[in-house]
Tab-separated table of C-alpha atoms in Angstrom:
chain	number	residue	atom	x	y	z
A	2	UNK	CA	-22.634	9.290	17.935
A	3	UNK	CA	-22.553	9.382	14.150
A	4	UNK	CA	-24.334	6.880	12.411
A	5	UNK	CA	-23.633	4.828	9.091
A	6	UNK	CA	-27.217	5.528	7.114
A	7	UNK	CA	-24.963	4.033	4.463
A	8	UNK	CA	-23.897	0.415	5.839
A	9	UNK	CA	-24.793	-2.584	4.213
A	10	UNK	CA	-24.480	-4.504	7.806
A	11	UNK	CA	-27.228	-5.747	9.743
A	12	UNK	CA	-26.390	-6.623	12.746
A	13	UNK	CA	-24.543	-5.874	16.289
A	14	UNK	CA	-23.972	-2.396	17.632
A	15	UNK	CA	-20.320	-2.460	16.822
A	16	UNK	CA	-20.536	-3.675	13.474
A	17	UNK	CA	-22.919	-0.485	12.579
A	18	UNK	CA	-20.841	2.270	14.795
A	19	UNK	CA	-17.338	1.269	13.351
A	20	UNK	CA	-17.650	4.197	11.583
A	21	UNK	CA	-18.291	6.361	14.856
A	22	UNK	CA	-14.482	5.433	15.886
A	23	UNK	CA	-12.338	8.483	15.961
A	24	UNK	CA	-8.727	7.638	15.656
A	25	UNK	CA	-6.846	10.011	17.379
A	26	UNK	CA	-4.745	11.683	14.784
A	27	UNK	CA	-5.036	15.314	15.145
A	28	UNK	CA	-3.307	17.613	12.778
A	29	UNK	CA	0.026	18.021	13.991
A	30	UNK	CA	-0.087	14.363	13.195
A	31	UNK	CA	-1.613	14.298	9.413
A	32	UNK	CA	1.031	16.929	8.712
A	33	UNK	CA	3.711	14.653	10.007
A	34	UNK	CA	2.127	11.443	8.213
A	35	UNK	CA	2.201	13.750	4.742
A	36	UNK	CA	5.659	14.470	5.578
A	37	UNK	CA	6.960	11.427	6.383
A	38	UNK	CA	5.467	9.997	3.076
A	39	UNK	CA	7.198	12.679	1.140
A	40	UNK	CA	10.691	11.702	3.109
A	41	UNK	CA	10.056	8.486	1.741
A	42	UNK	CA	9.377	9.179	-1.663
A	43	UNK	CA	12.077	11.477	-1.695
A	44	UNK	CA	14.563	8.764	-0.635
A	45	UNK	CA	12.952	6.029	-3.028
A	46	UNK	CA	14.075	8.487	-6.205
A	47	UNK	CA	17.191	9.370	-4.505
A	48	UNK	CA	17.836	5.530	-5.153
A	49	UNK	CA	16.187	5.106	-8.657
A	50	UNK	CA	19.107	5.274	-11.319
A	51	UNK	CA	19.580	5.258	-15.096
A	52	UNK	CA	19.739	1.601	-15.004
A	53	UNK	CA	16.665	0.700	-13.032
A	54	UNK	CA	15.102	1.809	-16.491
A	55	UNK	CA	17.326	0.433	-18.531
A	56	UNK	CA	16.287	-2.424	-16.640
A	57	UNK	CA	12.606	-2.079	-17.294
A	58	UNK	CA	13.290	-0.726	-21.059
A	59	UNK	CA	15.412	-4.140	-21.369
A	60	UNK	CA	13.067	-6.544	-19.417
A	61	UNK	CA	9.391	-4.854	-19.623
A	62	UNK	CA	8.010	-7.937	-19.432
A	63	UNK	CA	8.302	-8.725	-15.719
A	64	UNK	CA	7.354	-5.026	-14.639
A	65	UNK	CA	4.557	-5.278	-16.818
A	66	UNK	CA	2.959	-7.962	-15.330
A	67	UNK	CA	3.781	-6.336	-11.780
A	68	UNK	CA	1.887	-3.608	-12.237
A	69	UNK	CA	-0.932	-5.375	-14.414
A	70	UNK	CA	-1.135	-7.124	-11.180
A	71	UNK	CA	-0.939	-4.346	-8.650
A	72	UNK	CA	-3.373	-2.241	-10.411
A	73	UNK	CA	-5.573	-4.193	-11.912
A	74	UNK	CA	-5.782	-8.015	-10.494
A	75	UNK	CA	-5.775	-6.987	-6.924
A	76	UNK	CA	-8.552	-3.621	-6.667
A	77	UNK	CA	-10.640	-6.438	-9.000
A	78	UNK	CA	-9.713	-9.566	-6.350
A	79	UNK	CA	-10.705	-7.011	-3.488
A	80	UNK	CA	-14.023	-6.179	-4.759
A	81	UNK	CA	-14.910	-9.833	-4.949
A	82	UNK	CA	-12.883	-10.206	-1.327
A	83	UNK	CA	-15.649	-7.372	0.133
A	84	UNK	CA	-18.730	-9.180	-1.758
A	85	UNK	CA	-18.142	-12.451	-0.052
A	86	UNK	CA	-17.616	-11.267	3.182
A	87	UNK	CA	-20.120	-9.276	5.382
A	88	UNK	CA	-18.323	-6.181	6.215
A	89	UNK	CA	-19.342	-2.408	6.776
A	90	UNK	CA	-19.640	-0.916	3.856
A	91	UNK	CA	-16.195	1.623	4.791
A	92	UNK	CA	-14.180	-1.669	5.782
A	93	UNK	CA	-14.568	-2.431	2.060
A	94	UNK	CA	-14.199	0.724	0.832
A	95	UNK	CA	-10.801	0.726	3.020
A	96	UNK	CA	-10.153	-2.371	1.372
A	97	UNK	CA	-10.454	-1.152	-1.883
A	98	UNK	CA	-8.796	2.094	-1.206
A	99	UNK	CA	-5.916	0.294	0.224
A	100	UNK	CA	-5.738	-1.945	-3.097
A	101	UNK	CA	-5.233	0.951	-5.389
A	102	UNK	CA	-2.452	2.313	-3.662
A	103	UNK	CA	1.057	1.380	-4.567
A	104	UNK	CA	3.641	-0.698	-3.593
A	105	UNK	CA	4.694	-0.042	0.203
A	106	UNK	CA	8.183	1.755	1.392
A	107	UNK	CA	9.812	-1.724	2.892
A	108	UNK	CA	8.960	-3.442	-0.518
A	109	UNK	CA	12.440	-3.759	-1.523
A	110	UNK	CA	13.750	-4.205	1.847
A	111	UNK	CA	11.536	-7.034	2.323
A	112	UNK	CA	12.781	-8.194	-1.484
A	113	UNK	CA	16.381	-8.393	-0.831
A	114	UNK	CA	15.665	-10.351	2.832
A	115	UNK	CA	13.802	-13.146	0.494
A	116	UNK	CA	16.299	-13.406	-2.096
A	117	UNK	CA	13.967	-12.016	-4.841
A	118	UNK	CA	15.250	-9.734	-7.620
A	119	UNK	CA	15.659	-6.863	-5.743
A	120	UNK	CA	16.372	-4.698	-8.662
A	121	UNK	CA	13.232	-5.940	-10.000
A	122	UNK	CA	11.473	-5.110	-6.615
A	123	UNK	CA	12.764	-0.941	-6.728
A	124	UNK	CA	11.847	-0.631	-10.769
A	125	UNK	CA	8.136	-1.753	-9.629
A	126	UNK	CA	7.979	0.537	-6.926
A	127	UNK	CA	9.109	3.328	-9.246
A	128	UNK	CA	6.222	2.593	-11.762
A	129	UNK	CA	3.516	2.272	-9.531
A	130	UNK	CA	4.270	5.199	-7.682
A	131	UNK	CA	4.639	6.948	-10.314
A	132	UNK	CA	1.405	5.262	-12.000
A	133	UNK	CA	-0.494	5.839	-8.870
A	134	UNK	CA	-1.027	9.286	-9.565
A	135	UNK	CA	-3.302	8.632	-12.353
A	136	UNK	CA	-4.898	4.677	-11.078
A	137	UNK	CA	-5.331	4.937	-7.555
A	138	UNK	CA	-7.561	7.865	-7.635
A	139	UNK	CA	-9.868	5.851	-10.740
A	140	UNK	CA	-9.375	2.624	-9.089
A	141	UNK	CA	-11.254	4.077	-5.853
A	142	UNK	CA	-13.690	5.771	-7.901
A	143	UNK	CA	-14.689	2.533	-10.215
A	144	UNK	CA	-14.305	-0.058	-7.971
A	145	UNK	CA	-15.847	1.705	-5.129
A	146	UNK	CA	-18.820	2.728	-7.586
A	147	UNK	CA	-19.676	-1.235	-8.380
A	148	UNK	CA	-21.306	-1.644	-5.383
A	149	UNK	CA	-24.264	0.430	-3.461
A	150	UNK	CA	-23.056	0.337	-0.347
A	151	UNK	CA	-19.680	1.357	-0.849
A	152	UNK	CA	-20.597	3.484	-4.156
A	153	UNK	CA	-23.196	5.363	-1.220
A	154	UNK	CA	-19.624	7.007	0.883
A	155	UNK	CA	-18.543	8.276	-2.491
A	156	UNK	CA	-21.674	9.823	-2.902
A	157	UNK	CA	-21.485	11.111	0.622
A	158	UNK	CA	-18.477	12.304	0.724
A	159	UNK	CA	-18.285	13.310	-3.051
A	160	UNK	CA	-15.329	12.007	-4.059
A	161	UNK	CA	-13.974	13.971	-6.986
A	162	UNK	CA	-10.939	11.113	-8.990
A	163	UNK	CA	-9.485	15.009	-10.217
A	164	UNK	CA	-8.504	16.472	-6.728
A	165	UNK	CA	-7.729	12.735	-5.275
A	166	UNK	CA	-4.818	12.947	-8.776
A	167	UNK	CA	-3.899	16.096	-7.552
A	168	UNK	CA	-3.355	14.994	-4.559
A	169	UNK	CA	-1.571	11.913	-4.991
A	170	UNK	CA	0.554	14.108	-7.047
A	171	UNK	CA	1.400	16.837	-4.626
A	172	UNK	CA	2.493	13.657	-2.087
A	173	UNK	CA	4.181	11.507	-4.782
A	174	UNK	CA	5.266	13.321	-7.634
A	175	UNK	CA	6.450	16.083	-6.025
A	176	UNK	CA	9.452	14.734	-4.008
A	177	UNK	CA	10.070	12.043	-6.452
A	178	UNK	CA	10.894	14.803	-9.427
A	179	UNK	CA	13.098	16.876	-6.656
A	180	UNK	CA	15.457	13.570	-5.935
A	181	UNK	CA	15.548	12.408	-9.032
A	182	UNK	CA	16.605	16.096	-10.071
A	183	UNK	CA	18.750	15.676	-7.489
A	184	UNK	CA	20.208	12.347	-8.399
A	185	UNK	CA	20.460	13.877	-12.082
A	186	UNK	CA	22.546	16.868	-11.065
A	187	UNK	CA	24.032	15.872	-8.168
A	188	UNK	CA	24.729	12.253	-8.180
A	189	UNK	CA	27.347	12.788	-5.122
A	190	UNK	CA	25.109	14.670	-3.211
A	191	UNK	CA	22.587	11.731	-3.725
A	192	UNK	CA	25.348	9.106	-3.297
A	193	UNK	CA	26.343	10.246	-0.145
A	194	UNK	CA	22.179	10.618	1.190
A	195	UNK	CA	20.226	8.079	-0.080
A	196	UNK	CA	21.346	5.346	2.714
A	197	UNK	CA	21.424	7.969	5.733
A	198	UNK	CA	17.809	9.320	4.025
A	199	UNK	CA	16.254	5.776	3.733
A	200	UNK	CA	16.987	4.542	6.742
A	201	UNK	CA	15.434	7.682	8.860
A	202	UNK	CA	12.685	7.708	6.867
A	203	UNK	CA	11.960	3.930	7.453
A	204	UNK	CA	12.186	4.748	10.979
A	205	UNK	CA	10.410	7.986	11.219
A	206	UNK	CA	7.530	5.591	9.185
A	207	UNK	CA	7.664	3.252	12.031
A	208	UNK	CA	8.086	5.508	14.844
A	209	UNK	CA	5.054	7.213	13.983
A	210	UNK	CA	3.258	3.642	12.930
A	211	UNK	CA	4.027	2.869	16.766
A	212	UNK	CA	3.006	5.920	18.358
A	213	UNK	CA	-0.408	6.231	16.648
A	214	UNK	CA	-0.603	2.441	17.630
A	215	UNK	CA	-0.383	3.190	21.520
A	216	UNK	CA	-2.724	6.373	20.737
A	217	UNK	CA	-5.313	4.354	19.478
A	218	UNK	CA	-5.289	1.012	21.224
A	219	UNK	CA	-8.305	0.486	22.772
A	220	UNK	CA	-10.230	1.829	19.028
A	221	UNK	CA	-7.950	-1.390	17.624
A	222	UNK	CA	-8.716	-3.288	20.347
A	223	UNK	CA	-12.783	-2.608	19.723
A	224	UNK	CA	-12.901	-3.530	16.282
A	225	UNK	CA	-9.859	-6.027	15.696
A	226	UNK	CA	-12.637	-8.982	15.776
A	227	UNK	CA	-14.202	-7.575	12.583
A	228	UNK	CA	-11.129	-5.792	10.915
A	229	UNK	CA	-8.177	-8.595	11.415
A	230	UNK	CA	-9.968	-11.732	9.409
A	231	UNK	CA	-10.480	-9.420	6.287
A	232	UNK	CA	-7.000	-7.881	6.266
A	233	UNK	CA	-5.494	-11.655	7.108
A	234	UNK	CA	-7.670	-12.388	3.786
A	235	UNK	CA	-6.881	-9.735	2.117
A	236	UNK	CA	-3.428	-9.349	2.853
A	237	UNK	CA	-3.219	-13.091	1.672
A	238	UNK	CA	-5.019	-12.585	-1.659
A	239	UNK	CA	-2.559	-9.866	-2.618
A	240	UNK	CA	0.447	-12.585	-2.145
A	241	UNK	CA	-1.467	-14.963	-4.296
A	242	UNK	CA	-2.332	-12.566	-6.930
A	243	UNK	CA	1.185	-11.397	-7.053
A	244	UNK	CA	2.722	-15.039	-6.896
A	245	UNK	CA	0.323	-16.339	-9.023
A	246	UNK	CA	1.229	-13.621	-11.936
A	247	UNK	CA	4.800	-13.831	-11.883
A	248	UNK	CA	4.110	-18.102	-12.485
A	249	UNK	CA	1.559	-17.226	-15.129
A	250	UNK	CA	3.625	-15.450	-16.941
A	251	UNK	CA	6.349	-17.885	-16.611
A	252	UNK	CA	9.183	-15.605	-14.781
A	253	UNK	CA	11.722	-17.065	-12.645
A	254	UNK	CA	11.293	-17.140	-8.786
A	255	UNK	CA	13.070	-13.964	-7.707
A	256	UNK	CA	11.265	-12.369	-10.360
A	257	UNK	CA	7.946	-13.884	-8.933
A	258	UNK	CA	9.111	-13.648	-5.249
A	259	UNK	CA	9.390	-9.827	-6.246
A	260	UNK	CA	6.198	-9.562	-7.773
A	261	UNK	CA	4.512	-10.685	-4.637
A	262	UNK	CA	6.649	-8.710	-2.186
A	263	UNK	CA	5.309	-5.677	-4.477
A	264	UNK	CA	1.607	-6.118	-4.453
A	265	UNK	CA	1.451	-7.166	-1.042
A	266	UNK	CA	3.630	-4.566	0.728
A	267	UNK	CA	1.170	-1.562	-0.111
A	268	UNK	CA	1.481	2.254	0.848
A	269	UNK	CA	-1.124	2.023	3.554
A	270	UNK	CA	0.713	5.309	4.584
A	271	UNK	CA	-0.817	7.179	1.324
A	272	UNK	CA	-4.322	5.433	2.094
A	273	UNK	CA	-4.332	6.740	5.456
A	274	UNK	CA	-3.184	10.394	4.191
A	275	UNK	CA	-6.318	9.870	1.509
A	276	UNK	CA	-8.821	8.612	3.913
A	277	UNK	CA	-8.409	11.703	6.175
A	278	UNK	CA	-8.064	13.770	3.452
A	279	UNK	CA	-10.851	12.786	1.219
A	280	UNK	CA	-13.109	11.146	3.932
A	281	UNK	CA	-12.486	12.416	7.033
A	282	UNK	CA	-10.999	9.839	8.401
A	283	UNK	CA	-14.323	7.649	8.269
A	284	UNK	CA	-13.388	4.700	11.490
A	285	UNK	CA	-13.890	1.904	9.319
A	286	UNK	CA	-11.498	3.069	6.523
A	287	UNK	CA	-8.757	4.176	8.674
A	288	UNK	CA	-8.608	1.475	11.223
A	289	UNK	CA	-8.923	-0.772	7.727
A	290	UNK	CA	-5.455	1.452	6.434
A	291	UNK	CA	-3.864	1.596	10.480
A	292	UNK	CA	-3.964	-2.407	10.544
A	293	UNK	CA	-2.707	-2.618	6.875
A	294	UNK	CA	0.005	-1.077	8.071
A	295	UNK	CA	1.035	-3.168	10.879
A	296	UNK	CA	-0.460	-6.624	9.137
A	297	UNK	CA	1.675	-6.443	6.236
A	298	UNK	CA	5.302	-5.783	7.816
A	299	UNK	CA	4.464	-8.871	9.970
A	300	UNK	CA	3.469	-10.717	6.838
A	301	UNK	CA	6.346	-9.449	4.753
A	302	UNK	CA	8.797	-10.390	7.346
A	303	UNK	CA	7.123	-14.050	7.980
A	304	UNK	CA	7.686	-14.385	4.077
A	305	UNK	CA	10.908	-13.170	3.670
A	306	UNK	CA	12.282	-15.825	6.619
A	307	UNK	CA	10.379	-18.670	4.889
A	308	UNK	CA	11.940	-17.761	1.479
A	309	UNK	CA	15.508	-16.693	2.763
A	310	UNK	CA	15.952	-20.035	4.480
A	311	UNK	CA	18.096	-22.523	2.232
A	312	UNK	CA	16.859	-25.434	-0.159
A	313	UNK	CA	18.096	-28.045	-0.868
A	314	UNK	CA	18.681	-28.309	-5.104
A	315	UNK	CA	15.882	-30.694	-5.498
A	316	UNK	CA	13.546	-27.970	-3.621
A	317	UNK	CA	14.639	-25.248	-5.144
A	318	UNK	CA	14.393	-26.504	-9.057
């Protein structure tokens, strides 16, 4: 059984051989994960038009703060998150990972269920994805340096922030340029896609989400008393730092609804893809990513009923 020389934990048996858990997610699997996330991608630009910049270009001051909150409040919230809790060193390295990603697939369809500014919501998810390329692979590498423990796996596994770009590229950039080429050439084409393409690839997403659930059960089952507090926690802090940025900076409530929806719904898809990729799929990152994944559709859809339900004028002013 392969052993963590690396953890910063100290005591029981499970807490030192998280990292011994093998998901089972073979290659036929990865492949259709990496896919999947490119179907998704592809459908997000299919759906990104000349006016979701204009929008930005007109009103840069709400996506601004989004992603000054998605990529650099939250990694910086998680770090402190994984020093005041006493986790494996890869459950907050998944942590972190998971941080720098960018906003998740159901963002938007999670903004329009809570009455946020859902054109708000898809201009976000356009920049960060786009941004991603470049700050997930550095915020991994900085934030995941500040620490021994976790700074230790990078060491191990030699993380290199270059091929982690080019890789985030090759899933992200890549079918974002070919729809928005398509959207740019063929806006009918597009037209007539982008609902039919967003709604399989929502449910490939979940399909698979479900069938690598049942596959790996009892490894969720093992660790789900030292994985679900910290993703509860973490999940939470990423609502507060996105809620909390939008009232900072003194945007309205859909705006700030928005803002939260984005930098709590992350692409735990990507940090899956990344953490088999880059560290072969080390137990305590991925079952870290695999509950992400579940946690924060449960969350999103626990917000979006509190915030779709209506106020009354006092409440809502």
């Amino acid at each position: 059984m392969r052993q963590a020389p690396y953890s910063a934990v100290r005591q029981p048996d499970m807490r030192e051989s998280i990292d011994a858990i093998e998901l089972n997610f073979d290659p036929s699997s990865l492949m259709a994960l990496n896919v999947i996330l490119g179907l998704i991608m592809f459908g997000i630009a299919l759906s990104l038009r000349v006016d979701d910049f204009r929008y930005v270009l007109k009103h840069p001051r709400a996506p601004l703060v989004g992603m000054l909150a998605q990529f650099g409040l939250l990694p910086a919230a998680t770090w402190g998150l994984t020093r005041l809790l006493d986790l494996p060193a890869s459950v907050s390295l998944g942590m972190i990972l998971v941080a720098s990603c960018p906003g998740g697939n159901i963002s938007n369809f999670i903004a329009h269920l809570s009455r946020a500014n859902t054109a708000l919501s898809i201009s976000v998810t356009a920049l960060s994805t786009t941004a991603a390329m470049i700050f997930t692979p550095l915020n991994v590498a900085f934030w995941g340096s500040r620490s021994a423990d976790t700074r230790a796996i990078l060491t191990e596994f030699s993380l290199q922030p270059l091929d982690m770009l080019l890789n985030v590229f090759i899933l992200l950039g890549l079918p974002l340029t070919l729809g928005m080429l398509l959207r740019h050439y063929a806006p009918s084409i597009a037209d007539k896609a982008e609902r039919p393409f967003k709604v399989l690839s929502i449910l490939l997403f979940a399909l698979l989400i479900i069938v690598a659930f049942r596959s790996n059960m009892s490894a969720f089952i093992a660790v789900i008393g030292i994985i679900f507090i910290p993703v509860a926690l973490h999940n939470a802090t990423a609502w507060i730092v996105g809620y909390a940025a939008g009232r900072v900076a003194g945007l309205p409530l859909e705006d700030t609804r928005a803002l939260a929806i984005e930098v709590a719904i992350q692409n735990s898809g990507l940090g899956l893809v990344l953490i088999f990729a880059f560290f072969g799929g080390l137990g305590g990152m991925a079952v870290i990513a695999g509950w992400w994944g579940i946690w924060h559709i449960i969350a999103g859809l626990f917000m979006a009923a509190l915030w779709s339900r209506p106020q009354s004028p006092r409440a809502a002013s």
